[in-house]
C-alpha cells in the first residue's frame, strides 16, 4: 500500500510499504478514505518529538471503511468509522474513569519505559506519533490497523460525508475539551491563543458552551478572519500588546478563562520567545512556552487556564509565582476523544456544530509530502488539509501538454 512515512526533520515521503495485518483479536483493518494533517504532526515534522524512526507511518486523524476484523472486534466489514487518536483499552483504571488518553494498557513496555522515565508514568498509545507512544503505524496511508477496535472507533451514518465527521478523530473533541476545561460560567470572557484548527474549534465550543465573549489571538490574517467569522473578537499580536489589549477589553480585570491552543512551537519576536529559541538550539529547553506564559499572566485572578497545546519536555521561566499568587486552576492533557464521540456526533447531526469551515485544501494522499511542506511553510493559506485516498493526482503542466499532443 501507499503511505506517508517520516525520514527525519522536514523529510517525509509517500512510499510503498507492506499492508497491515490483524495481529490481535480486537484489531480491525480500515481502508482509509480521509485523513488530515494536524498541528501535532508539525512537531514531528520539525523534529521536536523524540522516539521517531525512519519509515514510521504518520497520521492520527483518519476515518475509513472496515475491510477486515479480528475475532473480538465489535465492528463489521463495511462499517464506516472514525477512529480516535489515543488508543485505549476500555478496561483499565483510567479508561473506567473515562480518562482514555491516560490508558495504561496500550503502550507496550519496550516503548513506554521512556515516557515513564520522562513523566513518572507510562503514556498511552497514539497512532502515528513516535515510539514513545507505542510506535503504532498511523493513518496517513491507504490502510491502517486499528487495535482495540471494540473500544475506540465510532460508526458514522452514510449520509454524513467524510468532511463532516473526520475531525471527531481529534481536533473537534480537542477544541471541545479545551472549552470544557475552562468551566465556563454565564457572562464569561474566554481568550484563545492560536487560531489553528484546535483554536478555531475551541472558540466555536466555548461559544456553544455559553461564553459571553471569546477573544482570539494569532498573527495570520486568514486564520484570524475565520475566528471572526465564527464569532470571536480578534487580536493580531504583531499589532498590539496582547496583555494590555486583553486587560483593556475586560475593564482591567482580565479574561475569566484562557486557552493555549499554540503549544511548544510559539511564533513571534517577544523577548522570552527569542530566548527560548536560542536556548532550544543549545538543548537547554525543549519547549517554547510563550503562549502559555502570556495566558497565565493575562488571565484574571482566580481564573482558569486550559492547555490543549502540546508540550513535550521542559520549559524555561514558567511563571509559577503568578500561577500560585493569582489562585489559578490549570487543566490540560491529550484529549479523551472516546468520551466525546457520541455527543459531538449528535451535535453534527443536528447541525449545531460546523466542522467544515476551516478546511482550506483537499489533496490526494500521493501528494502528502508536498502538503506537509505547505502546512509548515504557509499556515496563512493552509488552514486545514484533508488527504483523500481516492482522489486522482492532478497532472503536471508537462503531462497536460503531452496529453493534448497525443
Ligand atoms: N491536547 C490534544 O489532544 C491535542 C490534539 C490536537 C492538537 N493539539 C495541539 O494543539 C496545538 C494547536 O494545534 P493546531 O492543529 O491548531 O496547530 P497549528 O500549528 O495549525 O496552529 C497553531 C496556531 O498558533 C498560532 N500561534 C503561534 N504562536 C502564537 C502566539 N505567540 N500567539 C498566538 N498565536 C500563536 C499560529 O500562528 C497558528 O495559527 C498544537 O500544539 C497541537 O499539537 C493537542
Ligand atoms: Zn491531531
Ligand atoms: Zn485503558
PDB file of C-alpha atoms in Angstrom, residues 1-5 14-20 29-35 57-59 62-67 137-146 364-366 368 387-391 393:
ATOM      1  CA  UNK A   1       0.000   0.000   0.000  1.00  0.00           C
ATOM      2  CA  UNK A   2       0.990   3.665  -0.209  1.00  0.00           C
ATOM      3  CA  UNK A   3       1.681   5.599   2.998  1.00  0.00           C
ATOM      4  CA  UNK A   4       3.289   8.806   4.229  1.00  0.00           C
ATOM      5  CA  UNK A   5       6.488   7.946   6.089  1.00  0.00           C
ATOM      6  CA  UNK A  14       4.924   8.749   0.202  1.00  0.00           C
ATOM      7  CA  UNK A  15       6.225   5.207  -0.244  1.00  0.00           C
ATOM      8  CA  UNK A  16       5.045   1.691  -0.919  1.00  0.00           C
ATOM      9  CA  UNK A  17       5.056  -0.271   2.347  1.00  0.00           C
ATOM     10  CA  UNK A  18       3.645  -3.654   3.451  1.00  0.00           C
ATOM     11  CA  UNK A  19      -0.121  -3.800   4.056  1.00  0.00           C
ATOM     12  CA  UNK A  20      -1.162  -4.002   7.717  1.00  0.00           C
ATOM     13  CA  UNK A  29      -8.185  -3.127   9.380  1.00  0.00           C
ATOM     14  CA  UNK A  30      -9.563   0.011   7.747  1.00  0.00           C
ATOM     15  CA  UNK A  31      -9.361   1.182   4.184  1.00  0.00           C
ATOM     16  CA  UNK A  32      -8.723   4.855   4.859  1.00  0.00           C
ATOM     17  CA  UNK A  33     -10.919   7.264   2.921  1.00  0.00           C
ATOM     18  CA  UNK A  34      -9.900  10.608   4.507  1.00  0.00           C
ATOM     19  CA  UNK A  35      -7.034  11.618   6.774  1.00  0.00           C
ATOM     20  CA  UNK A  57       3.931   5.951   9.097  1.00  0.00           C
ATOM     21  CA  UNK A  58       2.381   9.210  10.362  1.00  0.00           C
ATOM     22  CA  UNK A  59      -1.237  10.246  10.826  1.00  0.00           C
ATOM     23  CA  UNK A  62      -8.349   9.345   9.932  1.00  0.00           C
ATOM     24  CA  UNK A  63     -11.526   7.524   9.016  1.00  0.00           C
ATOM     25  CA  UNK A  64     -12.473   4.805   6.624  1.00  0.00           C
ATOM     26  CA  UNK A  65     -14.241   1.574   5.875  1.00  0.00           C
ATOM     27  CA  UNK A  66     -13.690  -1.643   7.836  1.00  0.00           C
ATOM     28  CA  UNK A  67     -12.300  -4.306   5.496  1.00  0.00           C
ATOM     29  CA  UNK A 137       1.546   2.922  12.318  1.00  0.00           C
ATOM     30  CA  UNK A 138      -0.622   5.947  11.557  1.00  0.00           C
ATOM     31  CA  UNK A 139      -3.499   6.523   9.188  1.00  0.00           C
ATOM     32  CA  UNK A 140      -1.951   8.747   6.506  1.00  0.00           C
ATOM     33  CA  UNK A 141      -1.997   5.585   4.450  1.00  0.00           C
ATOM     34  CA  UNK A 142      -4.292   3.506   2.273  1.00  0.00           C
ATOM     35  CA  UNK A 143      -4.862   1.003   5.089  1.00  0.00           C
ATOM     36  CA  UNK A 144      -4.344   1.028   8.842  1.00  0.00           C
ATOM     37  CA  UNK A 145      -4.559  -1.493  11.674  1.00  0.00           C
ATOM     38  CA  UNK A 146      -6.817  -0.302  14.489  1.00  0.00           C
ATOM     39  CA  UNK A 364      -4.606  13.108  -2.857  1.00  0.00           C
ATOM     40  CA  UNK A 365      -2.602  11.038  -0.338  1.00  0.00           C
ATOM     41  CA  UNK A 366       0.013  10.705  -3.070  1.00  0.00           C
ATOM     42  CA  UNK A 368       1.039  14.226   1.199  1.00  0.00           C
ATOM     43  CA  UNK A 387      -5.857  13.946   2.289  1.00  0.00           C
ATOM     44  CA  UNK A 388      -8.033  11.616   0.228  1.00  0.00           C
ATOM     45  CA  UNK A 389      -7.002   8.132  -0.859  1.00  0.00           C
ATOM     46  CA  UNK A 390      -9.361   8.008  -3.831  1.00  0.00           C
ATOM     47  CA  UNK A 391      -8.590  11.443  -5.283  1.00  0.00           C
ATOM     48  CA  UNK A 393      -3.366  13.167  -8.653  1.00  0.00           C
TER      49      UNK A 393
END
